[in-house]
XYZ file of C-alpha atoms in Angstrom:
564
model
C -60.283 -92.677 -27.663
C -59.129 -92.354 -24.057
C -58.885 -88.318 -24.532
C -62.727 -87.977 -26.220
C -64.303 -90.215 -23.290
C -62.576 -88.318 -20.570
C -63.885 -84.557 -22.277
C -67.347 -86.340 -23.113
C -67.421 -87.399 -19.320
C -65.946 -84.234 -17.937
C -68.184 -81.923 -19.452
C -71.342 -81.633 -17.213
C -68.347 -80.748 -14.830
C -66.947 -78.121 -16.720
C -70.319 -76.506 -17.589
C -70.759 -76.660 -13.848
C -67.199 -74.517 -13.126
C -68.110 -72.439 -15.552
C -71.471 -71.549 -14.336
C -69.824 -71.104 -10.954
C -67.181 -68.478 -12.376
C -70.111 -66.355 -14.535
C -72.004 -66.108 -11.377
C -68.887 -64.479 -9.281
C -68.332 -62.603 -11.634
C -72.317 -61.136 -12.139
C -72.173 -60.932 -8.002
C -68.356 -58.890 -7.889
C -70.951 -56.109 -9.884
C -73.311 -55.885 -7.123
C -70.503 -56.631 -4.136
C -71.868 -54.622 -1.371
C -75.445 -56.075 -1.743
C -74.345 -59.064 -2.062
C -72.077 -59.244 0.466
C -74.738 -57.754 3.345
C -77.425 -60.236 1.957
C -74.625 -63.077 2.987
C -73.900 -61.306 6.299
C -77.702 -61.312 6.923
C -77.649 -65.263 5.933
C -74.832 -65.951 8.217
C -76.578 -63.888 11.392
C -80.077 -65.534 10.850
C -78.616 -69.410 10.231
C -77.068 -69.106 13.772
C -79.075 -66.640 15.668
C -79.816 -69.447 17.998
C -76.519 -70.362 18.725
C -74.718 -69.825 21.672
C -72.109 -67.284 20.386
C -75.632 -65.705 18.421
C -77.334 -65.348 21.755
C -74.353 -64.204 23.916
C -74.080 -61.486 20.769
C -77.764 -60.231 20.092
C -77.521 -61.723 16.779
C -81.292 -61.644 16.826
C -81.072 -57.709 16.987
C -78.838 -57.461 14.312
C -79.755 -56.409 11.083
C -77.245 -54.429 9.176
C -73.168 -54.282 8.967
C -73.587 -51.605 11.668
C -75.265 -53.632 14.343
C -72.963 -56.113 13.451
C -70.016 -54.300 14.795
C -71.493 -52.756 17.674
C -72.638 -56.331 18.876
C -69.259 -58.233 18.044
C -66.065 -56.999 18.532
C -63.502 -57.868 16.490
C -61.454 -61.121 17.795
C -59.068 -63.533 16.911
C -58.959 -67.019 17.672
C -58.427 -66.511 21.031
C -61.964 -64.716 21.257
C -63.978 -67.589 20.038
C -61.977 -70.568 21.010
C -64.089 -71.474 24.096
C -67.349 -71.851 21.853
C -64.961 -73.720 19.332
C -63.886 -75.739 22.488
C -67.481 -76.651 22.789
C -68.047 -78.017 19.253
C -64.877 -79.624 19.720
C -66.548 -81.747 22.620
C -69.824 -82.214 20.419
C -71.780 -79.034 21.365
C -72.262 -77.745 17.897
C -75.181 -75.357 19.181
C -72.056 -73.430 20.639
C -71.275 -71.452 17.409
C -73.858 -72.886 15.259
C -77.995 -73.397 14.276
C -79.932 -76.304 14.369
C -78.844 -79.191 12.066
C -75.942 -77.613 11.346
C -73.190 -80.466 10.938
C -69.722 -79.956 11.659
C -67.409 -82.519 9.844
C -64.102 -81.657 10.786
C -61.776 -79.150 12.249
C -58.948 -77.984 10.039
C -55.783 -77.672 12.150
C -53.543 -74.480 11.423
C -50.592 -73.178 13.005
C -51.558 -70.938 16.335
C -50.054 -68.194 17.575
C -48.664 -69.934 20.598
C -48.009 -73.727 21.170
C -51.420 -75.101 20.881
C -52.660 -75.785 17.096
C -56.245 -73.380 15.982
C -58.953 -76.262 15.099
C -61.448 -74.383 12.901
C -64.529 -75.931 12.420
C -65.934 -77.369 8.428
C -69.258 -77.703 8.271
C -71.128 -78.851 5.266
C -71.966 -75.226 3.762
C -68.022 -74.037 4.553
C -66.473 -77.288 2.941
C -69.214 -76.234 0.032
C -67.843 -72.778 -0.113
C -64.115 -73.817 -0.074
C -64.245 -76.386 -2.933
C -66.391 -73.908 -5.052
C -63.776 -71.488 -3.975
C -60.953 -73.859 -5.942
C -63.670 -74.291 -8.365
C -63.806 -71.132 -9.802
C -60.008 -70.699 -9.476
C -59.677 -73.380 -11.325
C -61.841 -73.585 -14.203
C -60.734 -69.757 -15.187
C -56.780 -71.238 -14.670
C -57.731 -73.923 -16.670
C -59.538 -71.873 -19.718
C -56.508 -69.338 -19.627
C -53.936 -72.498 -20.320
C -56.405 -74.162 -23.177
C -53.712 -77.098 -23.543
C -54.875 -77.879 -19.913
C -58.081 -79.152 -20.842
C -58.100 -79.475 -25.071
C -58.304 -83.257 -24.928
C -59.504 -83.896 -21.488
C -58.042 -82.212 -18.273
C -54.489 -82.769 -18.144
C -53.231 -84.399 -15.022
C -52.382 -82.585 -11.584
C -49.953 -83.041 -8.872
C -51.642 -81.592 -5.852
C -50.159 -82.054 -2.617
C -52.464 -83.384 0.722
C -52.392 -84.165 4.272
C -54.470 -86.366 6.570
C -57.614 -84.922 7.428
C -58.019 -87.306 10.119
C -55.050 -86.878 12.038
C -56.951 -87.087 15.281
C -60.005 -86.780 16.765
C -62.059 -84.747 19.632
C -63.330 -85.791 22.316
C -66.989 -86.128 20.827
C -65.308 -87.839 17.553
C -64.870 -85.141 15.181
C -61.607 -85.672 13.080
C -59.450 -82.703 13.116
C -56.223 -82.609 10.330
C -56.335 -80.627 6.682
C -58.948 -80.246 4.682
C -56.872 -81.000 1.466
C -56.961 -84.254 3.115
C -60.997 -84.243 2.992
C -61.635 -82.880 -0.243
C -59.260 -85.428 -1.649
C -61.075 -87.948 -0.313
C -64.718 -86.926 -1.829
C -63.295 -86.680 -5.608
C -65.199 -88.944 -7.761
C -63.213 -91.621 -9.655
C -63.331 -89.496 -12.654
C -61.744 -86.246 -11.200
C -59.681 -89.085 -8.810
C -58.188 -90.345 -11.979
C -56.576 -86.324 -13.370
C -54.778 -86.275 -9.809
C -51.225 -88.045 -9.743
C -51.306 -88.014 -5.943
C -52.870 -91.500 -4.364
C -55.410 -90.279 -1.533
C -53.743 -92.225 0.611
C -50.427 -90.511 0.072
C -51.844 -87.652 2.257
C -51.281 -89.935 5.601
C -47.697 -90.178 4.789
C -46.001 -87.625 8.041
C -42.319 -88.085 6.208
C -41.792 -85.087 4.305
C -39.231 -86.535 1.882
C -41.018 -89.559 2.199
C -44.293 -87.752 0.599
C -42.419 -85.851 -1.578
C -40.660 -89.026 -3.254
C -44.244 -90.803 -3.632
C -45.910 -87.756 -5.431
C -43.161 -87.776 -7.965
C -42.914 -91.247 -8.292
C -46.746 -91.594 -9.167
C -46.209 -88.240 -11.446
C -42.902 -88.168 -12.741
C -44.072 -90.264 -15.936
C -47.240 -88.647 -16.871
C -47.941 -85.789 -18.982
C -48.147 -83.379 -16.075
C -50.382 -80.469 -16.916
C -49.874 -78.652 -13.338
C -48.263 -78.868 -10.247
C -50.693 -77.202 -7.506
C -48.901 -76.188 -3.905
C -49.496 -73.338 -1.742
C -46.061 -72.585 -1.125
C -43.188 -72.386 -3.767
C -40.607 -73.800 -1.385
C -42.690 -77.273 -1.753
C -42.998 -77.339 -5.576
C -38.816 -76.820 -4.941
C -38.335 -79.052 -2.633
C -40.186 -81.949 -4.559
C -38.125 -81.652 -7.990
C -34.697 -80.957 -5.764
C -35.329 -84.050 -4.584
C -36.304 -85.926 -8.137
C -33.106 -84.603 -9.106
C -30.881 -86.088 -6.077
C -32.650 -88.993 -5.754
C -32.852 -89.537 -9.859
C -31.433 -93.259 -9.950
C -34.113 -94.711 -7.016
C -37.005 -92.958 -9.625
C -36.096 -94.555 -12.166
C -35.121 -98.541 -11.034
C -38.529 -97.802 -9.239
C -40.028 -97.093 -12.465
C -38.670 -100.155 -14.121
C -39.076 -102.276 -11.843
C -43.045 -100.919 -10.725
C -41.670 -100.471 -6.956
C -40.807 -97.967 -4.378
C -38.002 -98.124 -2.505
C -37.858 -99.504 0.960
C -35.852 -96.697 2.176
C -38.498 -94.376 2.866
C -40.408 -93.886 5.848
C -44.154 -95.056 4.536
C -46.185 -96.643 6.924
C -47.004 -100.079 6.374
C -50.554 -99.856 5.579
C -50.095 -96.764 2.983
C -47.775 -98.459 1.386
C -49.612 -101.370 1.078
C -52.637 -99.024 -0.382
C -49.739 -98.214 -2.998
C -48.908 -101.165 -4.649
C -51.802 -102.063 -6.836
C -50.423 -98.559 -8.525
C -46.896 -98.713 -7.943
C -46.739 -102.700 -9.134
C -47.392 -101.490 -12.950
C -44.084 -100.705 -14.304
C -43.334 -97.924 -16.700
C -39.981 -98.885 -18.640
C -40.494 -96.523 -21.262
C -40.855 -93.439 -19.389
C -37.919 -94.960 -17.096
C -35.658 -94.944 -19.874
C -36.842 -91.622 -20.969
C -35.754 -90.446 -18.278
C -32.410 -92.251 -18.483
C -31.546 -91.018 -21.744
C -32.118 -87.135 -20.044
C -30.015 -88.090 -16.932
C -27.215 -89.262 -19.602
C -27.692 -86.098 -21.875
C -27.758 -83.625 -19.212
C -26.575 -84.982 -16.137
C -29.515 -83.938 -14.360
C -33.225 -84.903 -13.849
C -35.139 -81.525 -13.882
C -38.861 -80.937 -14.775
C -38.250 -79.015 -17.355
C -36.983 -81.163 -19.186
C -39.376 -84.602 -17.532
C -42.490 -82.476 -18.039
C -42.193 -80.116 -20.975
C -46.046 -79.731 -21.565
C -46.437 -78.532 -18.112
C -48.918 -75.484 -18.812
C -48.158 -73.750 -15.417
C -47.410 -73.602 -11.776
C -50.351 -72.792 -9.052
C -48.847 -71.301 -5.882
C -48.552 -67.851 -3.596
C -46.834 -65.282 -5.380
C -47.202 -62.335 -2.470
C -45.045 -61.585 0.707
C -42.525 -64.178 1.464
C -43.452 -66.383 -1.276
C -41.675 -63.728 -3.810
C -37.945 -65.075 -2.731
C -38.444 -68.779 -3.981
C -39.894 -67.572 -7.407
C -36.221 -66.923 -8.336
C -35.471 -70.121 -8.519
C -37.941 -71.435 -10.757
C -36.517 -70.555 -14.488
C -33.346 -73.650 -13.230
C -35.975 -76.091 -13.065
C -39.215 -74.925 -14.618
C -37.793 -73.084 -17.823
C -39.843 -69.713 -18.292
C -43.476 -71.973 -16.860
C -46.092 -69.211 -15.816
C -47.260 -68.940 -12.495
C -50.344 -68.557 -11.304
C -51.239 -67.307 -7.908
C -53.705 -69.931 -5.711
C -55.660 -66.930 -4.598
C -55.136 -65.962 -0.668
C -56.308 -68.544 0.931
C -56.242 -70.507 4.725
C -57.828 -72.705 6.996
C -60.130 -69.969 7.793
C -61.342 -69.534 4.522
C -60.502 -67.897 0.835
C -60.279 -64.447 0.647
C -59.054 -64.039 -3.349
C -59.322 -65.657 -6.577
C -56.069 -64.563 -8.481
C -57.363 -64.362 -12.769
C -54.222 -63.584 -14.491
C -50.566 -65.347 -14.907
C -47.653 -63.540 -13.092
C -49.415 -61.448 -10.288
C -50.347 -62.031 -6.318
C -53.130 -59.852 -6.562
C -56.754 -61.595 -6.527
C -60.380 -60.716 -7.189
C -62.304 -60.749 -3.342
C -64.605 -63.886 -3.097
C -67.487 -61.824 -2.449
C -69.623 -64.765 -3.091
C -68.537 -67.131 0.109
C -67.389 -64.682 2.846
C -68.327 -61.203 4.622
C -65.241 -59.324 4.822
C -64.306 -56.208 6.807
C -61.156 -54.139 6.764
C -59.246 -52.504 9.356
C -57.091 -49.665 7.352
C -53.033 -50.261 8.400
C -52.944 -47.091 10.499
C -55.532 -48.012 12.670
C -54.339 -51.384 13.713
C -52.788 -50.509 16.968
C -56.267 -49.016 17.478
C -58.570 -50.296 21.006
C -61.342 -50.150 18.493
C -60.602 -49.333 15.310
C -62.967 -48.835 12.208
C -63.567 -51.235 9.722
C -64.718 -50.354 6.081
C -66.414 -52.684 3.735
C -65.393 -54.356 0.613
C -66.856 -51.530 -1.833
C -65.173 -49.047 0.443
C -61.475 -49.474 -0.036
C -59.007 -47.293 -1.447
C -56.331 -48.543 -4.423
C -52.962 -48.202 -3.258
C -53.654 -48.478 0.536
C -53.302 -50.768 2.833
C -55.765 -52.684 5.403
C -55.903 -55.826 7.810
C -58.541 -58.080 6.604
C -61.527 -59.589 8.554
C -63.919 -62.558 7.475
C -66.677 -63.985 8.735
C -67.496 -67.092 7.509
C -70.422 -70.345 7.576
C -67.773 -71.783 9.486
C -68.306 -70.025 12.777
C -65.778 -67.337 12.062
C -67.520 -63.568 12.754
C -65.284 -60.220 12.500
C -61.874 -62.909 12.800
C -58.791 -61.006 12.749
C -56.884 -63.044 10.596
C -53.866 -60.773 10.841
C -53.341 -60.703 6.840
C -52.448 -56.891 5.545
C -53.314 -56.727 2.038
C -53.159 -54.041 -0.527
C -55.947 -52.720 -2.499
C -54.671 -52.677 -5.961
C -57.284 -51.784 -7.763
C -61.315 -52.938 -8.334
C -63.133 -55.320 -11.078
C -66.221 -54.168 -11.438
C -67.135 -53.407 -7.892
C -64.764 -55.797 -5.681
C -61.651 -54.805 -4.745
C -58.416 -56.425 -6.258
C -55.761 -57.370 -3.201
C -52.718 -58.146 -3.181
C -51.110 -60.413 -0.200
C -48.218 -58.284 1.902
C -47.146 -59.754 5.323
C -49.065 -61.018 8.000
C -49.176 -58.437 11.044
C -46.977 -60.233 13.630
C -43.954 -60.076 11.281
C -43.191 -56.886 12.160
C -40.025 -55.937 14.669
C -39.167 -52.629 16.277
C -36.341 -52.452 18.586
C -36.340 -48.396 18.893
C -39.215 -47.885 16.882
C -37.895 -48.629 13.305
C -41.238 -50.605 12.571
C -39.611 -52.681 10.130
C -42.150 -55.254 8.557
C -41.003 -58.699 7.033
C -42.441 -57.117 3.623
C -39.713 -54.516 3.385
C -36.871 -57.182 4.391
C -38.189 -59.396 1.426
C -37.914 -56.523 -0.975
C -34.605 -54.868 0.782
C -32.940 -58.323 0.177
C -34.379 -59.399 -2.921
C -32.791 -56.470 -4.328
C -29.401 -57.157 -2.761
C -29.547 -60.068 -4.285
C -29.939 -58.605 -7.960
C -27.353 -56.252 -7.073
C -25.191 -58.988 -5.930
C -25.917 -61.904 -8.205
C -26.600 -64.550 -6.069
C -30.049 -66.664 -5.342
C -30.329 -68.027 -1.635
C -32.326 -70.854 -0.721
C -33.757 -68.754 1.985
C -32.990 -66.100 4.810
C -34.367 -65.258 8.119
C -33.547 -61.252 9.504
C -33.845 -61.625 13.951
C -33.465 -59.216 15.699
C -30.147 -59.359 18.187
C -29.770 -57.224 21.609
C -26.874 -55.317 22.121
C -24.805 -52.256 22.469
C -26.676 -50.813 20.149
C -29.083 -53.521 19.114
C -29.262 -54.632 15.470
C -30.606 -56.981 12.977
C -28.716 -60.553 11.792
C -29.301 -61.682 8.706
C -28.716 -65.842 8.683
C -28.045 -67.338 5.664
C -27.120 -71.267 4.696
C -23.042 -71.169 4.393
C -23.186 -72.931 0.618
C -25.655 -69.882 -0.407
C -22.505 -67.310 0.154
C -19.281 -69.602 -0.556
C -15.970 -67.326 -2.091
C -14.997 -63.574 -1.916
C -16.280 -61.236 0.436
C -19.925 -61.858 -0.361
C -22.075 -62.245 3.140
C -19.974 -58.803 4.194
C -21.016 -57.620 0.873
C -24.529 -58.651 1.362
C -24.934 -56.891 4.717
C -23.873 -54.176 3.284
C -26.384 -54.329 0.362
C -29.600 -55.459 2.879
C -28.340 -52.479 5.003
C -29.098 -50.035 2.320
C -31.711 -50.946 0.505
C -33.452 -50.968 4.572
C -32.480 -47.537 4.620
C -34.282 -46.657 1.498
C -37.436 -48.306 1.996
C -38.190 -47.700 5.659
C -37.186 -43.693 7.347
C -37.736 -44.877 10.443
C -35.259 -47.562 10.697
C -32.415 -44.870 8.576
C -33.216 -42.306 11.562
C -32.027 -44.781 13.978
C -29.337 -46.071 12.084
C -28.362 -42.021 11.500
C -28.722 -41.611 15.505
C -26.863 -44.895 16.130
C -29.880 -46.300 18.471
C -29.453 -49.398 15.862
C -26.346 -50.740 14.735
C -25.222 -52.017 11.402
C -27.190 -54.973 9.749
C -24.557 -57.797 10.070
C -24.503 -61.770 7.781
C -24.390 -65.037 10.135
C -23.394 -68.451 8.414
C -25.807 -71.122 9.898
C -24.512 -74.574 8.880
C -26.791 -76.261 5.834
C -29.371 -78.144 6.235
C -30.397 -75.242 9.167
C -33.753 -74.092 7.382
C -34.995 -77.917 6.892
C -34.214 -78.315 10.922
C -35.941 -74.715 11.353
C -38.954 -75.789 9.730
C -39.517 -79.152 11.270
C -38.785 -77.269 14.553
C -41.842 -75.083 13.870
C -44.092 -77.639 13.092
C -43.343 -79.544 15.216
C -44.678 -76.914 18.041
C -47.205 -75.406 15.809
C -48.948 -78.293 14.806
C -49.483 -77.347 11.037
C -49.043 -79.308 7.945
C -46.111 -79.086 5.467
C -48.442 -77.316 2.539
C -49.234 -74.489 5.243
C -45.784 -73.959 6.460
C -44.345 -70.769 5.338
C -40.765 -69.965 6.027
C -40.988 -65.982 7.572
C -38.195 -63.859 7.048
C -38.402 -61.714 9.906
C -39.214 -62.840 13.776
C -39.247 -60.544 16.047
C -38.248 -62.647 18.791
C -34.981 -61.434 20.521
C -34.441 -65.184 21.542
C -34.472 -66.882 18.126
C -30.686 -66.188 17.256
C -29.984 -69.286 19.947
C -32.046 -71.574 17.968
C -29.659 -71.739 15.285
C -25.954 -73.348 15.449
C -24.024 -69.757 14.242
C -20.660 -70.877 11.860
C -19.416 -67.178 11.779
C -20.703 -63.897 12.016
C -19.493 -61.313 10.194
C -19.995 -57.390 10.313
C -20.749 -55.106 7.817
């Protein structure tokens, strides 16, 4: 009964999705008109804007005049007009009536968090952005939504973390969009809303799976892999707490909730659910273990980043997620989306012609004073670009630093796939080694090898020559001669993959790639660190593999190095 009122009720949404996803798909046909009639949109709604006056927008009328009236910018570039908004002057970047309802806070390049502005037409474009994602995701997984839609774990984070000077809350906008679900779609996500004020990592982590852990979980939805990990490591350590909790219809006192979430928890929390808590028992006492796999066996799929870094933590799904599909959240930030992935098993996304203008500077031309940009329609399959958006949300030509990979085109709109982002890149004598080739250099060290780590970081080290240190977690590398072993592995495939670096290594201007221990425990410290000083939220975080910082080796407590 429960099942036929929930797809009765859900179905004016679902014909809604659906409607969504036919029309990006009619518009990826036409892409270049469409995407110049949404460029033209974008320069007329803000013409009268500061930034559109200080730009000529009123003179510009093609993708031409666009870039020979706005140069190409980061954050940097527009921050003091997004300083401006900040203190209430919306006219800064935008039109009349325009109405800014947040900023979205995302790391920044140096110590002081970006704070991109969500108006009403750029929160519409992001959640029909997830909307057409989804409903495709869904259709493609038909047990997801054959008797109602299953239920989702989605992690959030307070949207209203602070506030500007003229009011305007600035924090996540998973936060936001959480908060505007109806009670119907409320009721499919596992998360409490006000689970996204929790700051405790573990803390938030325990209270997803303890609202999720004992219903039939259709799937989990994460940016990064290393948080879908991180939440079922813990289930498994923490396995007796889940389960008196679940008897007993409590949460533990041991975690750090504030006082006023958790009291927003009980009405939930105060049901108990013995049945499922001796379910889970009985696998605890078969298998010693609490894994998902075995807690959630209808799960249909997993919905996180596949590309660039993101590659390294797939490994260690099969342990806890059997052989799950994956499905690839499309390329997406603060700033905007830039893909919507359609298939299981790849990175690579459809462009979201429909909600952005994009630009593209080609890879060889970003050291460039002013390089050219081609359009969407324009791109080649199999190279490479840097990707530019602008967006309703005040964005125009923004450098996002992202270097993609055409892959191929679906009808006309180019297929990407997510590589690095262009600041992970390190060149001590002018090797040019990007954090995409370390990923695949020790991924396939790691085959070679047969062993999984947690997670790795390559830094660069100065010295007679210089060279690269890889750090791994001690427990990752534990018996025989394995770290010298890996070195020795990551120094070869390096060699293969990038000429530049084997020249130098040939000419001995760089020195032998060499393993340092760091004690455990070192990446959860590293990435608290890092938030901590960027400002960003846990679902954003990405662990990088490569900084090209000469002084990041003294950030970490070193057990032992060892050379190659």
């Amino acid at each position: 009964m429960i099942a036929t009122i929930k797809r009765i009720i859900g179905r004016p949404l679902t014909s809604r999705a659906r409607g969504l996803a036919r029309t990006f798909h009619d518009l990826t046909a036409r892409a270049g008109d469409a995407q110049r009639e949404l460029l033209r949109g974008f320069i007329a709604r803000n013409a009268d804007s500061q930034f559109g006056r200080d730009h000529g927008f009123g003179e510009i009328r093609t993708a031409e005049d666009l870039r020979r009236r706005v140069p190409i910018g980061g954050y940097d570039y527009l921050e003091p007009y997004i300083d401006r908004v900040r203190q209430g002057d919306t006219r800064a970047l935008f039109g009349a009536d325009t109405r800014v309802l947040m900023f979205a806070m995302t790391s920044g390049t140096t110590n002081r968090p970006k704070t991109i502005p969500v108006t009403e037409q750029s929160l519409r474009d992001y959640r029909d952005g997830w909307t057409i994602w989804g409903v495709q995701a869904f259709d493609a997984h038909a047990e997801m939504i054959s008797r109602g839609l299953k239920p989702i774990l989605q992690i959030a984070s307070d949207w209203r973390e602070s506030f500007t000077q003229g009011g305007i809350p600035c924090g996540a906008i998973t936060g936001l969009t959480a908060s505007m679900q109806s009670p119907i779609v409320r009721n499919v996500y596992c998360m409490p809303a006000s689970g996204s004020r929790i700051k405790d990592i573990e803390a938030k982590y325990y209270v997803a799976l303890r609202f999720s852990i004992y219903r039939d979980l259709g799937t989990i939805i994460a940016a990064n892999p290393a948080t879908i990990l991180a939440i079922v490591r813990l289930g498994d350590r923490e396995k007796e707490t889940l389960i008196r909790d679940l008897y007993d219809g409590t949460i533990a006192p041991k975690w750090a909730i504030p006082p006023e979430v958790r009291r927003a928890l009980r009405f939930r929390a105060r049901i108990p659910h013995r049945r499922a808590a001796r379910r889970l028992e009985e696998i605890v006492r078969r298998t010693g273990r609490l894994l998902p796999r075995d807690y959630w066996p209808d799960l249909q799929f997993l919905s996180n980043w596949m590309g660039g870094t993101m590659k390294a933590y797939l490994r260690g799904y099969p342990e806890y997620f059997g052989e799950t599909p994956v499905r690839d959240v499309g390329l997406i930030a603060s700033e905007g989306r830039m893909t919507i992935p359609v298939e299981d098993g790849t990175p690579a996304g459809i462009l979201d012609v429909r909600h952005h203008y994009f630009e593209f500077i080609p890879e060889e031309q970003a050291g460039s004073a002013a390089p050219e940009t081609v359009e969407a329609v324009d791109l080649v399959p199999g190279r490479n670009y840097f990707i530019l958006l602008t967006t309703a949300g005040g964005l125009y030509r923004y450098n996002i630093h992202d270097l993609v990979r055409c892959v191929g085109f679906h009808n006309r709109s180019p297929i990407l796939e997510f590589l690095n982002k262009g600041a992970h890149f390190s060149s001590l004598t002018g090797e040019k080694l990007s954090e995409h080739q370390v990923i695949a250099a020790v991924q396939a060290a790691q085959q070679a090898l047969g062993i999984r780590l947690r997670s790795y970081l390559l830094l660069p080290s100065w010295g007679e020559p210089p060279s690269y240190s890889l750090l791994v977690e001690g427990s990752d590398l534990e018996g025989g001669d394995r770290d010298g072993r890996l070195a020795a592995e990551v120094e070869s495939r390096l060699r293969s993959l990038n000429i530049e670096y084997a020249a130098k290594r040939d000419s001995l201007r760089l020195g032998p790639v060499r393993t340092i221990l760091v004690p455990d425990g070192s990446w959860a410290d590293f990435q608290r660190r890092r938030l901590a000083r960027s400002g960003g939220t846990v679902e954003q975080y990405k662990q990088p593999h490569l900084i090209p910082d000469l002084g990041a080796l003294a950030l970490f407590g070193v057990e032992a190095p060892v050379a190659t």
